[in-house]
mmCIF file with all atom_site columns, C-alpha atoms in Angstrom:
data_model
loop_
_atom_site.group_PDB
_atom_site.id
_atom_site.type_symbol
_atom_site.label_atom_id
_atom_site.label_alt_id
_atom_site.label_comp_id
_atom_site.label_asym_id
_atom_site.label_entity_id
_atom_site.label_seq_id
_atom_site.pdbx_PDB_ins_code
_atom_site.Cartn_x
_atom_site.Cartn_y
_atom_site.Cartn_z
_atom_site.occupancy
_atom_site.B_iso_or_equiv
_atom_site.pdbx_formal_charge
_atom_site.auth_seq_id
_atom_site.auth_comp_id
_atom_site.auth_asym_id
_atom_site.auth_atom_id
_atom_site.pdbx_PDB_model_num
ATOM 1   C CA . UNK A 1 1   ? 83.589  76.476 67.601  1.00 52.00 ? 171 UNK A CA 1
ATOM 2   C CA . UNK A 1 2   ? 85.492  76.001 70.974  1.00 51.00 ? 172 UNK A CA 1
ATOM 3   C CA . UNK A 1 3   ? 88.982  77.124 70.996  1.00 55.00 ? 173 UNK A CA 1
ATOM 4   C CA . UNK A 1 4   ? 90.821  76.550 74.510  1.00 59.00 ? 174 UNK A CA 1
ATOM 5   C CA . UNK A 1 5   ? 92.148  79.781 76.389  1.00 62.00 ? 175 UNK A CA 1
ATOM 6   C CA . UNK A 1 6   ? 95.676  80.073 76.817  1.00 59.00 ? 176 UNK A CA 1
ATOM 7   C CA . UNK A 1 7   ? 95.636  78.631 80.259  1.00 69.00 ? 177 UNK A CA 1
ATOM 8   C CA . UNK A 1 8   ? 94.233  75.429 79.106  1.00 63.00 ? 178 UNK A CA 1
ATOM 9   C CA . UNK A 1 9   ? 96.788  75.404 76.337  1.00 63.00 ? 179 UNK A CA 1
ATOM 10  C CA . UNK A 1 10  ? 99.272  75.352 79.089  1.00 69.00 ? 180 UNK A CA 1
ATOM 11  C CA . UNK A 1 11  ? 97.873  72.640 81.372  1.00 75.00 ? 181 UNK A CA 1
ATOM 12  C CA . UNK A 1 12  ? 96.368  69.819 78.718  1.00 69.00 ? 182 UNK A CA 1
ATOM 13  C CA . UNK A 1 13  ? 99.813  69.438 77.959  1.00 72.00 ? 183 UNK A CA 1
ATOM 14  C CA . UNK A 1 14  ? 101.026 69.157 81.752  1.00 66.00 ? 184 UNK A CA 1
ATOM 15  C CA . UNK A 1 15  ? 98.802  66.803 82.442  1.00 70.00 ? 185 UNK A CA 1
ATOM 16  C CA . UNK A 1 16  ? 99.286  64.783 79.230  1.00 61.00 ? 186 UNK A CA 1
ATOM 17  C CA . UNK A 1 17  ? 103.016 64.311 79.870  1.00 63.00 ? 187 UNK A CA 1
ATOM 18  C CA . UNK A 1 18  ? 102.413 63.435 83.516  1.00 68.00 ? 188 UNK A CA 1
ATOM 19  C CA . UNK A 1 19  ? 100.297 60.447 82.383  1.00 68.00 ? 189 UNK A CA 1
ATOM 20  C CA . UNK A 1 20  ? 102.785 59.825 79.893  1.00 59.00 ? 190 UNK A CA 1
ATOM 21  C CA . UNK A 1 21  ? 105.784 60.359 82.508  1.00 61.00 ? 191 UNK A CA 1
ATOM 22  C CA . UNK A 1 22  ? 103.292 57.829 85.111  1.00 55.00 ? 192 UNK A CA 1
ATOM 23  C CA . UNK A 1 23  ? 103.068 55.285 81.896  1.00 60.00 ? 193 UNK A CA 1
ATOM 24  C CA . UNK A 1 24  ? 106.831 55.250 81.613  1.00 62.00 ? 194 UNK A CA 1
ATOM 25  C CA . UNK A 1 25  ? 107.849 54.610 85.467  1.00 52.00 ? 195 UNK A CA 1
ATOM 26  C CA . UNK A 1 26  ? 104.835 52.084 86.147  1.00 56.00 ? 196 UNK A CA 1
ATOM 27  C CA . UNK A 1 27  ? 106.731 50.007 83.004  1.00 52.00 ? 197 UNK A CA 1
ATOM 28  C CA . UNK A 1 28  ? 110.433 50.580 84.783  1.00 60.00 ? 198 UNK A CA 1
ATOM 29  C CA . UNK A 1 29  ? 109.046 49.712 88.259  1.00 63.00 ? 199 UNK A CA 1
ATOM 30  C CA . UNK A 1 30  ? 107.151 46.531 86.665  1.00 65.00 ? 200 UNK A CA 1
ATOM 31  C CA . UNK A 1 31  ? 110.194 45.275 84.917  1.00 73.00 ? 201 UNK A CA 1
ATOM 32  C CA . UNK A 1 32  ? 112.595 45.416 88.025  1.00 93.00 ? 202 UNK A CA 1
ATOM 33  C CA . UNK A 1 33  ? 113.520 41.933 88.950  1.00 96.00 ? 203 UNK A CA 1
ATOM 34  C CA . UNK A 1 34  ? 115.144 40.805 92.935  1.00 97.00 ? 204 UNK A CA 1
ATOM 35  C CA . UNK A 1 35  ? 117.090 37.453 93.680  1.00 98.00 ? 205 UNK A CA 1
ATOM 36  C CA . UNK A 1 36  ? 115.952 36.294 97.492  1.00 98.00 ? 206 UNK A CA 1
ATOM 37  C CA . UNK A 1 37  ? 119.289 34.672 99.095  1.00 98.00 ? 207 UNK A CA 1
ATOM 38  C CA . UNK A 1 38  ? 119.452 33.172 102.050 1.00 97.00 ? 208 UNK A CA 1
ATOM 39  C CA . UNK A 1 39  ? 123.270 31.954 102.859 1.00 96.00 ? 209 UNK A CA 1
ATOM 40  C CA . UNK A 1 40  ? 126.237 33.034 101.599 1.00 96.00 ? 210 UNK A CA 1
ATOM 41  C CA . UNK A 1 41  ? 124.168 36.080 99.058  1.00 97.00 ? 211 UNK A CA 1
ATOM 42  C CA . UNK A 1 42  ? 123.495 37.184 102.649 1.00 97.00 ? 212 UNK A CA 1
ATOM 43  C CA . UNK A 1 43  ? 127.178 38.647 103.093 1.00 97.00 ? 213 UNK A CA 1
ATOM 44  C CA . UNK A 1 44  ? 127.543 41.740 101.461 1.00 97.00 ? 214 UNK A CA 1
ATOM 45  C CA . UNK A 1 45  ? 131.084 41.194 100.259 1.00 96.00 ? 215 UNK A CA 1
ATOM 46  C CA . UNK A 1 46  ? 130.356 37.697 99.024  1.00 96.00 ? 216 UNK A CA 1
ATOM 47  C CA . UNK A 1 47  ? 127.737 38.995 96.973  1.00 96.00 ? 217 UNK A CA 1
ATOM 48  C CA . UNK A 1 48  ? 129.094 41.935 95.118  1.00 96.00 ? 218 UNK A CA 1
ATOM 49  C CA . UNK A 1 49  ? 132.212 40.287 94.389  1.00 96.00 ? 219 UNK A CA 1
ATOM 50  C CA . UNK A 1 50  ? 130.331 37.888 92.011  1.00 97.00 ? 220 UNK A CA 1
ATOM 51  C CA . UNK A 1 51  ? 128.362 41.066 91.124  1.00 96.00 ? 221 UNK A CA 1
ATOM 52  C CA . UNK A 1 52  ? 131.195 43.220 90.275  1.00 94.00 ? 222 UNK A CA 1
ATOM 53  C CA . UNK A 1 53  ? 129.563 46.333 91.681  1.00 93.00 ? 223 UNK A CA 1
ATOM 54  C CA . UNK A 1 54  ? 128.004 47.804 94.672  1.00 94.00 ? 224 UNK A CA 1
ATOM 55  C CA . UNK A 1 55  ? 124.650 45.982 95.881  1.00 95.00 ? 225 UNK A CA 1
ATOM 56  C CA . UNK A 1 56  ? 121.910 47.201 98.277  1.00 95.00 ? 226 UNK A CA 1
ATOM 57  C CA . UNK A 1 57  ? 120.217 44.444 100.251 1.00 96.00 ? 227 UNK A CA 1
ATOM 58  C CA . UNK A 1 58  ? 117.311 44.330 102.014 1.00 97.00 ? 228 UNK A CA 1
ATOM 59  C CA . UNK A 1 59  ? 115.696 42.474 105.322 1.00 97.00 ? 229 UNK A CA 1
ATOM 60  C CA . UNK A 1 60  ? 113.103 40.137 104.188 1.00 97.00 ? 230 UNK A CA 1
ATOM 61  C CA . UNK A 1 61  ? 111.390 36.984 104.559 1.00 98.00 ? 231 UNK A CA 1
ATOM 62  C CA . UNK A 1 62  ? 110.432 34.200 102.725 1.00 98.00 ? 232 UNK A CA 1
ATOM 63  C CA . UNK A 1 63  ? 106.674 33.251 103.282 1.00 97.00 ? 233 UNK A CA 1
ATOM 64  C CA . UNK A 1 64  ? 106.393 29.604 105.042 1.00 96.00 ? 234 UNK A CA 1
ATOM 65  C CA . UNK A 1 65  ? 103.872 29.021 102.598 1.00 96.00 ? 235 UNK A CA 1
ATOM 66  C CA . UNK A 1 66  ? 105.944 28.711 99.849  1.00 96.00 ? 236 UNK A CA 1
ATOM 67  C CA . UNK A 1 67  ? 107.163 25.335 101.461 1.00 95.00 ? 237 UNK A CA 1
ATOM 68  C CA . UNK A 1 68  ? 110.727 25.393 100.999 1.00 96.00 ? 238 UNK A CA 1
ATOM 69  C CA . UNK A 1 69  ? 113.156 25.102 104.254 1.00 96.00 ? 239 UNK A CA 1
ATOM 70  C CA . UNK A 1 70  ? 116.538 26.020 104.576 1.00 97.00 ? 240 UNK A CA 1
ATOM 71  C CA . UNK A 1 71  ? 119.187 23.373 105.556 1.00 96.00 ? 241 UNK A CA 1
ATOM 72  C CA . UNK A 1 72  ? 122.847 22.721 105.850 1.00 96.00 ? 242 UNK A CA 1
ATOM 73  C CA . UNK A 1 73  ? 123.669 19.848 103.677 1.00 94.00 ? 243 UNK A CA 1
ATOM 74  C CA . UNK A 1 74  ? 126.870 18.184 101.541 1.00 92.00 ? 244 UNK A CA 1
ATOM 75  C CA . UNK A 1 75  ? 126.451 18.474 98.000  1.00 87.00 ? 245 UNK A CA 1
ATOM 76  C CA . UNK A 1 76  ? 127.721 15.785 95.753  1.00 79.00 ? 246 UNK A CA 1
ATOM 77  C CA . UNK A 1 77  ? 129.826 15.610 93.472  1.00 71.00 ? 247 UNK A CA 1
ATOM 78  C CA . UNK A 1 78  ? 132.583 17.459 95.863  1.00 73.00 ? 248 UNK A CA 1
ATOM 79  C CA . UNK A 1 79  ? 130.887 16.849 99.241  1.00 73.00 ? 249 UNK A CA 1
ATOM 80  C CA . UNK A 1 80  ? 131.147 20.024 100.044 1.00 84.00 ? 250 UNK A CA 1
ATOM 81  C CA . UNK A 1 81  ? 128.941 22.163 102.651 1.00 90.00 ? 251 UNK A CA 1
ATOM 82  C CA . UNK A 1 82  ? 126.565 24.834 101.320 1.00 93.00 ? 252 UNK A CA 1
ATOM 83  C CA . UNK A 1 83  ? 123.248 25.836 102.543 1.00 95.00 ? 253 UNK A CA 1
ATOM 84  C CA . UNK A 1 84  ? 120.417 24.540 100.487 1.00 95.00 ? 254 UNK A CA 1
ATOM 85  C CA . UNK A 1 85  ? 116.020 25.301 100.258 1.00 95.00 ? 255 UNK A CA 1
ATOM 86  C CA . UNK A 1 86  ? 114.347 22.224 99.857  1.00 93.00 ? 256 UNK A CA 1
ATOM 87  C CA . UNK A 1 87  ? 111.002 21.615 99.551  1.00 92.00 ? 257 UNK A CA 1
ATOM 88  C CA . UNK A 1 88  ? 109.153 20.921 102.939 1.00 92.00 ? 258 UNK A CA 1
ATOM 89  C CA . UNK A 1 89  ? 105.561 20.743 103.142 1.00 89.00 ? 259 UNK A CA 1
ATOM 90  C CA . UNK A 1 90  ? 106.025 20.889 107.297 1.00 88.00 ? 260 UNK A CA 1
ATOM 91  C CA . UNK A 1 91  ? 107.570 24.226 106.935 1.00 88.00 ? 261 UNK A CA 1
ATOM 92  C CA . UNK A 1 92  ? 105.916 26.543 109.389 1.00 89.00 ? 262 UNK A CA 1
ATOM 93  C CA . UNK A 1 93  ? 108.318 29.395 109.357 1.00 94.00 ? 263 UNK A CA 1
ATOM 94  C CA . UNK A 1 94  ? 109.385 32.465 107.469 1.00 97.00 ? 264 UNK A CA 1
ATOM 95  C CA . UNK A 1 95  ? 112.631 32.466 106.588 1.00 97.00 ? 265 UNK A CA 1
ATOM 96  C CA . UNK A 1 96  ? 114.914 35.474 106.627 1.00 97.00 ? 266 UNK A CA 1
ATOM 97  C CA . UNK A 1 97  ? 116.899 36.497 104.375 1.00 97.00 ? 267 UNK A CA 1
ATOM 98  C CA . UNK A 1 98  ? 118.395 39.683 102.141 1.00 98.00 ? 268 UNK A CA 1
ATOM 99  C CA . UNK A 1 99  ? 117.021 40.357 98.656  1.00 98.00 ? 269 UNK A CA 1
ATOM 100 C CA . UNK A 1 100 ? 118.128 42.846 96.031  1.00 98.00 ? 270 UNK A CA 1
ATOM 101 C CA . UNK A 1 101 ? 118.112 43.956 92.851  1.00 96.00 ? 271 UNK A CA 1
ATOM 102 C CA . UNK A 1 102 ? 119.720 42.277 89.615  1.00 96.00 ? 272 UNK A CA 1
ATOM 103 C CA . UNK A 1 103 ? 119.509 43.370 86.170  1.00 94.00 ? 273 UNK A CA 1
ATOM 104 C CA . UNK A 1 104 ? 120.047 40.476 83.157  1.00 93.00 ? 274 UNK A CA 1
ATOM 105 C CA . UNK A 1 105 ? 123.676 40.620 83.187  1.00 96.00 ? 275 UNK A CA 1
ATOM 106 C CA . UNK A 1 106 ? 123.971 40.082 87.250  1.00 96.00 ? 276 UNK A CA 1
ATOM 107 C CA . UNK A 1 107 ? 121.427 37.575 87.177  1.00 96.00 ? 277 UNK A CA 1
ATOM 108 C CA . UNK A 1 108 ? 123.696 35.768 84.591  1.00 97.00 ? 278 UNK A CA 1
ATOM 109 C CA . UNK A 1 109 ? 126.632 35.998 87.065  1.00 97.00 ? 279 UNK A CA 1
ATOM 110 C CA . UNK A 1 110 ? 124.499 34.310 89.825  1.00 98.00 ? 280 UNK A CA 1
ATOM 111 C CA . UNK A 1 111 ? 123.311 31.775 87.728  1.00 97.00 ? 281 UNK A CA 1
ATOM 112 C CA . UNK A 1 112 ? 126.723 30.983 87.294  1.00 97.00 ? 282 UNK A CA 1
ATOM 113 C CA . UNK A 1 113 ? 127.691 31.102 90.768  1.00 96.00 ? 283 UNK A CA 1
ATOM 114 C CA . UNK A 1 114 ? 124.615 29.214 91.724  1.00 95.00 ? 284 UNK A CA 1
ATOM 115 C CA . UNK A 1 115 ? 125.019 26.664 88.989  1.00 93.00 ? 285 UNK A CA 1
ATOM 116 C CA . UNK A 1 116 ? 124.606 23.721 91.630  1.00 91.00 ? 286 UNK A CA 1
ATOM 117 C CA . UNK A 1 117 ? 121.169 24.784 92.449  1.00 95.00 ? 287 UNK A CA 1
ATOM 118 C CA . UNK A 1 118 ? 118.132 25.537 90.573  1.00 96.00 ? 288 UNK A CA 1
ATOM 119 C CA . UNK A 1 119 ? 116.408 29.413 90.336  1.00 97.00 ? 289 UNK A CA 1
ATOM 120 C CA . UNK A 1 120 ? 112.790 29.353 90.759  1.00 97.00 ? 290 UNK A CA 1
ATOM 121 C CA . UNK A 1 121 ? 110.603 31.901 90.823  1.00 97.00 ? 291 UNK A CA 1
ATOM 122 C CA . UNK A 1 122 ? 108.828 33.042 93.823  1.00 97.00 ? 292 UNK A CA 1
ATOM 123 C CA . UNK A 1 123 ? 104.996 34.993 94.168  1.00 97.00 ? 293 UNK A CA 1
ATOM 124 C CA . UNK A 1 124 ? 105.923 38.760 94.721  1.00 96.00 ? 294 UNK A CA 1
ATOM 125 C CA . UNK A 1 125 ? 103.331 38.382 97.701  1.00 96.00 ? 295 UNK A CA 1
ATOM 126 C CA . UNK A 1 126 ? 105.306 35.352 99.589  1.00 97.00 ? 296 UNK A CA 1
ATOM 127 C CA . UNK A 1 127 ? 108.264 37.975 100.543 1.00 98.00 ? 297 UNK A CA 1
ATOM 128 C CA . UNK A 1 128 ? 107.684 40.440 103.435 1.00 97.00 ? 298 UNK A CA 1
ATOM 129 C CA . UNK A 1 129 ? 109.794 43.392 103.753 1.00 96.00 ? 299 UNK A CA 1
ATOM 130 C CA . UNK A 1 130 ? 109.261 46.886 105.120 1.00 93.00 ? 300 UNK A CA 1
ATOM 131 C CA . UNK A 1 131 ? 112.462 48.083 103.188 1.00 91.00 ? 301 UNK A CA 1
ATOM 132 C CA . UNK A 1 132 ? 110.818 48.512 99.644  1.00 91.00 ? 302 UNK A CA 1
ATOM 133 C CA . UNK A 1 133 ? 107.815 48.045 97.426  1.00 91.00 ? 303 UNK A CA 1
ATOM 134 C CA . UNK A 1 134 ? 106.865 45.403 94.551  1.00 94.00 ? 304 UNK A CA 1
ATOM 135 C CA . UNK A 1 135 ? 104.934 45.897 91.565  1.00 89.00 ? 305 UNK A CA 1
ATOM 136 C CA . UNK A 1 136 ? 102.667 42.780 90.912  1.00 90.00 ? 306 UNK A CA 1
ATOM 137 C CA . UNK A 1 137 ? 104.906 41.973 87.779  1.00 91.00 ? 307 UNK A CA 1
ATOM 138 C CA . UNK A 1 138 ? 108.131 42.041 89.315  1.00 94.00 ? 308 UNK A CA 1
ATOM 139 C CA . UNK A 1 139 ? 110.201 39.072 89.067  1.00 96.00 ? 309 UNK A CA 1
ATOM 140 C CA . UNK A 1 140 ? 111.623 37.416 92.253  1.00 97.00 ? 310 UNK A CA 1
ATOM 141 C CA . UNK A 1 141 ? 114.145 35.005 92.018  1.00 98.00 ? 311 UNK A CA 1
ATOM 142 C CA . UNK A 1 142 ? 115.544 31.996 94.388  1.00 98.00 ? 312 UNK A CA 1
ATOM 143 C CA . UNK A 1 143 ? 118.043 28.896 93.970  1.00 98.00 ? 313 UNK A CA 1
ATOM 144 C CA . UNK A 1 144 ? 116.542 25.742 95.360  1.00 97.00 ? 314 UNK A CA 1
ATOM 145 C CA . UNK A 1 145 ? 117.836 22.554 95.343  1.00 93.00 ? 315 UNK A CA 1
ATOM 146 C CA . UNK A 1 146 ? 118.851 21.191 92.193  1.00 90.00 ? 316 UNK A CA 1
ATOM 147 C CA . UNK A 1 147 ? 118.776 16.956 91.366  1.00 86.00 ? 317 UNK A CA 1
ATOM 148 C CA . UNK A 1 148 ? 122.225 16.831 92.741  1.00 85.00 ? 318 UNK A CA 1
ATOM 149 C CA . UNK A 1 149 ? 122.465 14.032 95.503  1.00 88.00 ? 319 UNK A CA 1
ATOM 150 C CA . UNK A 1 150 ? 122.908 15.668 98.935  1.00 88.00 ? 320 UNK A CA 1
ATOM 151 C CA . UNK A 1 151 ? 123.677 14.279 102.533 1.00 90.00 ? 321 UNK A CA 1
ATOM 152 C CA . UNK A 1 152 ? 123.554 15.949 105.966 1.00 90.00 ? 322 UNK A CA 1
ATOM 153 C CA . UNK A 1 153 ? 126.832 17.052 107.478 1.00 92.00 ? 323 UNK A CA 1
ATOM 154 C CA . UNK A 1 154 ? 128.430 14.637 109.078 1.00 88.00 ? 324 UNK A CA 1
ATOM 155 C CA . UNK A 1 155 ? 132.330 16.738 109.940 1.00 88.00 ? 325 UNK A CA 1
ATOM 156 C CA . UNK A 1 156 ? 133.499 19.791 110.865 1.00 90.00 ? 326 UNK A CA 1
ATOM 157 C CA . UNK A 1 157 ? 136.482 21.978 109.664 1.00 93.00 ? 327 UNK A CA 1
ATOM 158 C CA . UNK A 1 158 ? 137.665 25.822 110.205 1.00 94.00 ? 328 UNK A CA 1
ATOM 159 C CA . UNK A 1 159 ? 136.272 26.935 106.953 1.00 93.00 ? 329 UNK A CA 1
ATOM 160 C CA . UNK A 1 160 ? 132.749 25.383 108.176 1.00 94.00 ? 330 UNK A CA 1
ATOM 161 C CA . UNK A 1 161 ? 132.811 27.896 111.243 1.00 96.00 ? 331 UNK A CA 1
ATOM 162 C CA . UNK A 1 162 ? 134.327 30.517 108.875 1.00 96.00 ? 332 UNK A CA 1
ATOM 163 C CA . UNK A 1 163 ? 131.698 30.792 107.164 1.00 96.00 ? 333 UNK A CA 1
ATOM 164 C CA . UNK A 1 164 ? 129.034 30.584 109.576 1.00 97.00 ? 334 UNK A CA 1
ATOM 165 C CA . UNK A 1 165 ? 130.723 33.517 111.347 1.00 97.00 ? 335 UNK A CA 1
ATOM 166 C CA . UNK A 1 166 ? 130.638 35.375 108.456 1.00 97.00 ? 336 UNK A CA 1
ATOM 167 C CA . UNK A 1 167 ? 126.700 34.641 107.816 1.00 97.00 ? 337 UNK A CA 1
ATOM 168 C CA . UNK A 1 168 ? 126.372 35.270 111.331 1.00 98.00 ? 338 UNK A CA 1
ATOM 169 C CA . UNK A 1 169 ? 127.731 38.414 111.177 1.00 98.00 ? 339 UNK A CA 1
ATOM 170 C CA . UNK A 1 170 ? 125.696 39.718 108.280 1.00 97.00 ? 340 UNK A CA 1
ATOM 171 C CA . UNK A 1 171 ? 122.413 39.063 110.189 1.00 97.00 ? 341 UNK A CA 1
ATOM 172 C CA . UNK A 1 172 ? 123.478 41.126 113.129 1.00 97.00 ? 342 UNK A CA 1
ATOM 173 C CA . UNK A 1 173 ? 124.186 43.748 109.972 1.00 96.00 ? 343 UNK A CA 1
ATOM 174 C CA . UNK A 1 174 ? 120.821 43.184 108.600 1.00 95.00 ? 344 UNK A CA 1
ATOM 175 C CA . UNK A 1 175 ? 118.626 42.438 111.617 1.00 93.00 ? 345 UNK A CA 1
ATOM 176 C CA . UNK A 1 176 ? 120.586 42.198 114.959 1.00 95.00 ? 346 UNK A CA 1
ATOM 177 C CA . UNK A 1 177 ? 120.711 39.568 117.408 1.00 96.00 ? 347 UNK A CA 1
ATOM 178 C CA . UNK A 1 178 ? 116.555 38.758 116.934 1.00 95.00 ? 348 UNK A CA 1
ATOM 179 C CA . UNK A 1 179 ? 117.216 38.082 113.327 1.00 96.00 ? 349 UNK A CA 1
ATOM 180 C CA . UNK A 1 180 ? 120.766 36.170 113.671 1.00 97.00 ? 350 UNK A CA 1
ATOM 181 C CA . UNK A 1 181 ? 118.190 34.044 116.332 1.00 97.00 ? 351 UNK A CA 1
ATOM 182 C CA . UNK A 1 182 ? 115.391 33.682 113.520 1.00 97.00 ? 352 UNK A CA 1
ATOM 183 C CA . UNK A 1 183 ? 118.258 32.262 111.101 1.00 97.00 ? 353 UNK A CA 1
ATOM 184 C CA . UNK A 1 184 ? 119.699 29.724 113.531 1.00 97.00 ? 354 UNK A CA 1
ATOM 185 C CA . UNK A 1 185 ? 115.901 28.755 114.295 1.00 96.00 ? 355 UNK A CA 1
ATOM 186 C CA . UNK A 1 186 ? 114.775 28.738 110.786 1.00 96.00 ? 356 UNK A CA 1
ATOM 187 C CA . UNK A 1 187 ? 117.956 26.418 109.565 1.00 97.00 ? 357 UNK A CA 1
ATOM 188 C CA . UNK A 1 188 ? 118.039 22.570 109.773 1.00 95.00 ? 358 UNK A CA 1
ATOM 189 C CA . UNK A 1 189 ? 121.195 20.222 109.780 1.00 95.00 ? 359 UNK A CA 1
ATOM 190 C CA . UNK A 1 190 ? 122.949 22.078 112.240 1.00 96.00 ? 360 UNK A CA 1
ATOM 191 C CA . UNK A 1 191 ? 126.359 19.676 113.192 1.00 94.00 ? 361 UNK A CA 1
ATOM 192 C CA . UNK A 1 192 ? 126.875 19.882 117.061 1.00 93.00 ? 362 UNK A CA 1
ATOM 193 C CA . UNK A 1 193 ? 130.898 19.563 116.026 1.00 94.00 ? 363 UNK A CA 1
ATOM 194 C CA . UNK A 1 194 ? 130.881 23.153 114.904 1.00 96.00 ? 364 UNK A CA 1
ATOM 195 C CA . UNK A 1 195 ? 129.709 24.364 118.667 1.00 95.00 ? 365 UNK A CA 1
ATOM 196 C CA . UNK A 1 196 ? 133.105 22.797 119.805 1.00 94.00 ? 366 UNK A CA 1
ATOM 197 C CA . UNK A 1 197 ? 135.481 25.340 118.112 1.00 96.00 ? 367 UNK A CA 1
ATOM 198 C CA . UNK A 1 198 ? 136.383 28.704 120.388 1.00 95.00 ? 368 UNK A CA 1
ATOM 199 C CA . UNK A 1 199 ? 136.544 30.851 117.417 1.00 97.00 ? 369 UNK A CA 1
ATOM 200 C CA . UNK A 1 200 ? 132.328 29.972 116.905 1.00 97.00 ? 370 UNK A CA 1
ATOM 201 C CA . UNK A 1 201 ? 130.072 32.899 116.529 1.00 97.00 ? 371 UNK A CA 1
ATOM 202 C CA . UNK A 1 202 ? 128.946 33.977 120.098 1.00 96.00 ? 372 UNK A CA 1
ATOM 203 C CA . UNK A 1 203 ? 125.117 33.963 118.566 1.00 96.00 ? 373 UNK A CA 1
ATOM 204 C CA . UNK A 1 204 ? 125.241 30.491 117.617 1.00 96.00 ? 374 UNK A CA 1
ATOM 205 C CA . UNK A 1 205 ? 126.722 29.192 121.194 1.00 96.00 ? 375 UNK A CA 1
ATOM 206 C CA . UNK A 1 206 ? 123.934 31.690 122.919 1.00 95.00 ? 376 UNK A CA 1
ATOM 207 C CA . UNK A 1 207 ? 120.861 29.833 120.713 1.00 96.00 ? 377 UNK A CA 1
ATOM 208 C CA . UNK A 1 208 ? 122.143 26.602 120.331 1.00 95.00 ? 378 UNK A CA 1
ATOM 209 C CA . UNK A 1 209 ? 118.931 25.418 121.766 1.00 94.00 ? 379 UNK A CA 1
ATOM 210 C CA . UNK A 1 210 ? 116.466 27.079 118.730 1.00 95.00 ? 380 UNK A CA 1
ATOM 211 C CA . UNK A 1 211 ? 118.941 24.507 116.719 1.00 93.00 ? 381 UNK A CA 1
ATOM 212 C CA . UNK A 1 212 ? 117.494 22.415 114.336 1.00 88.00 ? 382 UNK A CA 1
ATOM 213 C CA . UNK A 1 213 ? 119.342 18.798 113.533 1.00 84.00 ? 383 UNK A CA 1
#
């Protein structure tokens, strides 16, 4: 009858607790789920003050094949400006953006920060980033458009250019001046109005003609 030598006493159990250790990250990593955002989730501060903790984001782009395009619009029932996806079969563009991590609980915050759009999922192979790796099963969120009635932006305040600044100034953070340039390109429903105010993000003034109206 075989009985194993002392060395192979010491190694079957090595190498069964390194598949077992393997088994137990490959389930983690597979469970991790990441929210794509595209406007305001873009800011860093913006973001982890409806997280309520520290959040790592990452350069990335939304595949043009997914078919959603992102616009400035007015949002019934406030009228008020926010950046929206819609669905676009003409989009021909990847669309930058940040995306990070969320357990349950901050995904529950965003949803109700979000709550005038809708989260959809999107295919863990339609975002590109060289910043960190997917497993197939990961989850990867996105708010679209909801059924809310919107309009394009037809006037222009401080708070407007505020907070293009501010998104601005997050993809010179992320990406510098290429990737503030890919946003402008990549966002429809730009109002000319906002161009006439000093305080205007030098970016926007520089590639006003990538603009989409």
């Amino acid at each position: 009858m075989y009985k194993p030598n002392h060395t192979m006493k010491i190694i079957i159990p090595v190498i069964l607790l390194s598949i077992l250790s393997y088994i137990i990250y490959n389930y983690i990593e597979s469970r991790r789920q990441f929210v794509f955002g595209y406007g305001s989730l873009i800011i860093d501060k913006s973001r982890e003050k409806t997280l309520e903790h520290p959040s790592i984001g990452y350069k990335a782009y939304l595949s043009s094949t997914f078919k959603y395009k992102r616009s400035w619009t007015m949002i019934e029932p406030k009228n008020s400006v926010h950046l929206v996806m819609k669905h676009n079969h003409k989009q021909e563009d990847n669309t930058p953006g940040v995306i990070f991590q969320v357990n349950p609980e901050s995904l529950a915050r965003l949803d109700y920060r979000e709550r005038m759009y809708q989260r959809i999922q999107v295919p863990v192979h339609m975002i590109q980033t060289n910043e960190i790796q997917f497993h197939n099963n990961n989850k990867i969120w996105i708010y679209v458009r909801n059924n809310n009635p919107i309009h394009p932006v037809v006037y222009s305040t401080t708070d407007h250019v505020k907070y293009i600044n501010q998104l601005l100034d997050a993809c010179h953070i992320y990406g510098g001046d290429d990737y503030a340039k890919n946003f402008i390109r990549t966002t429809s429903g730009w109002n000319l109005n906002w161009l006439e105010y000093r305080s205007i993000h030098e970016s926007l003034l520089r590639y006003k003609n990538v603009m989409e109206m």
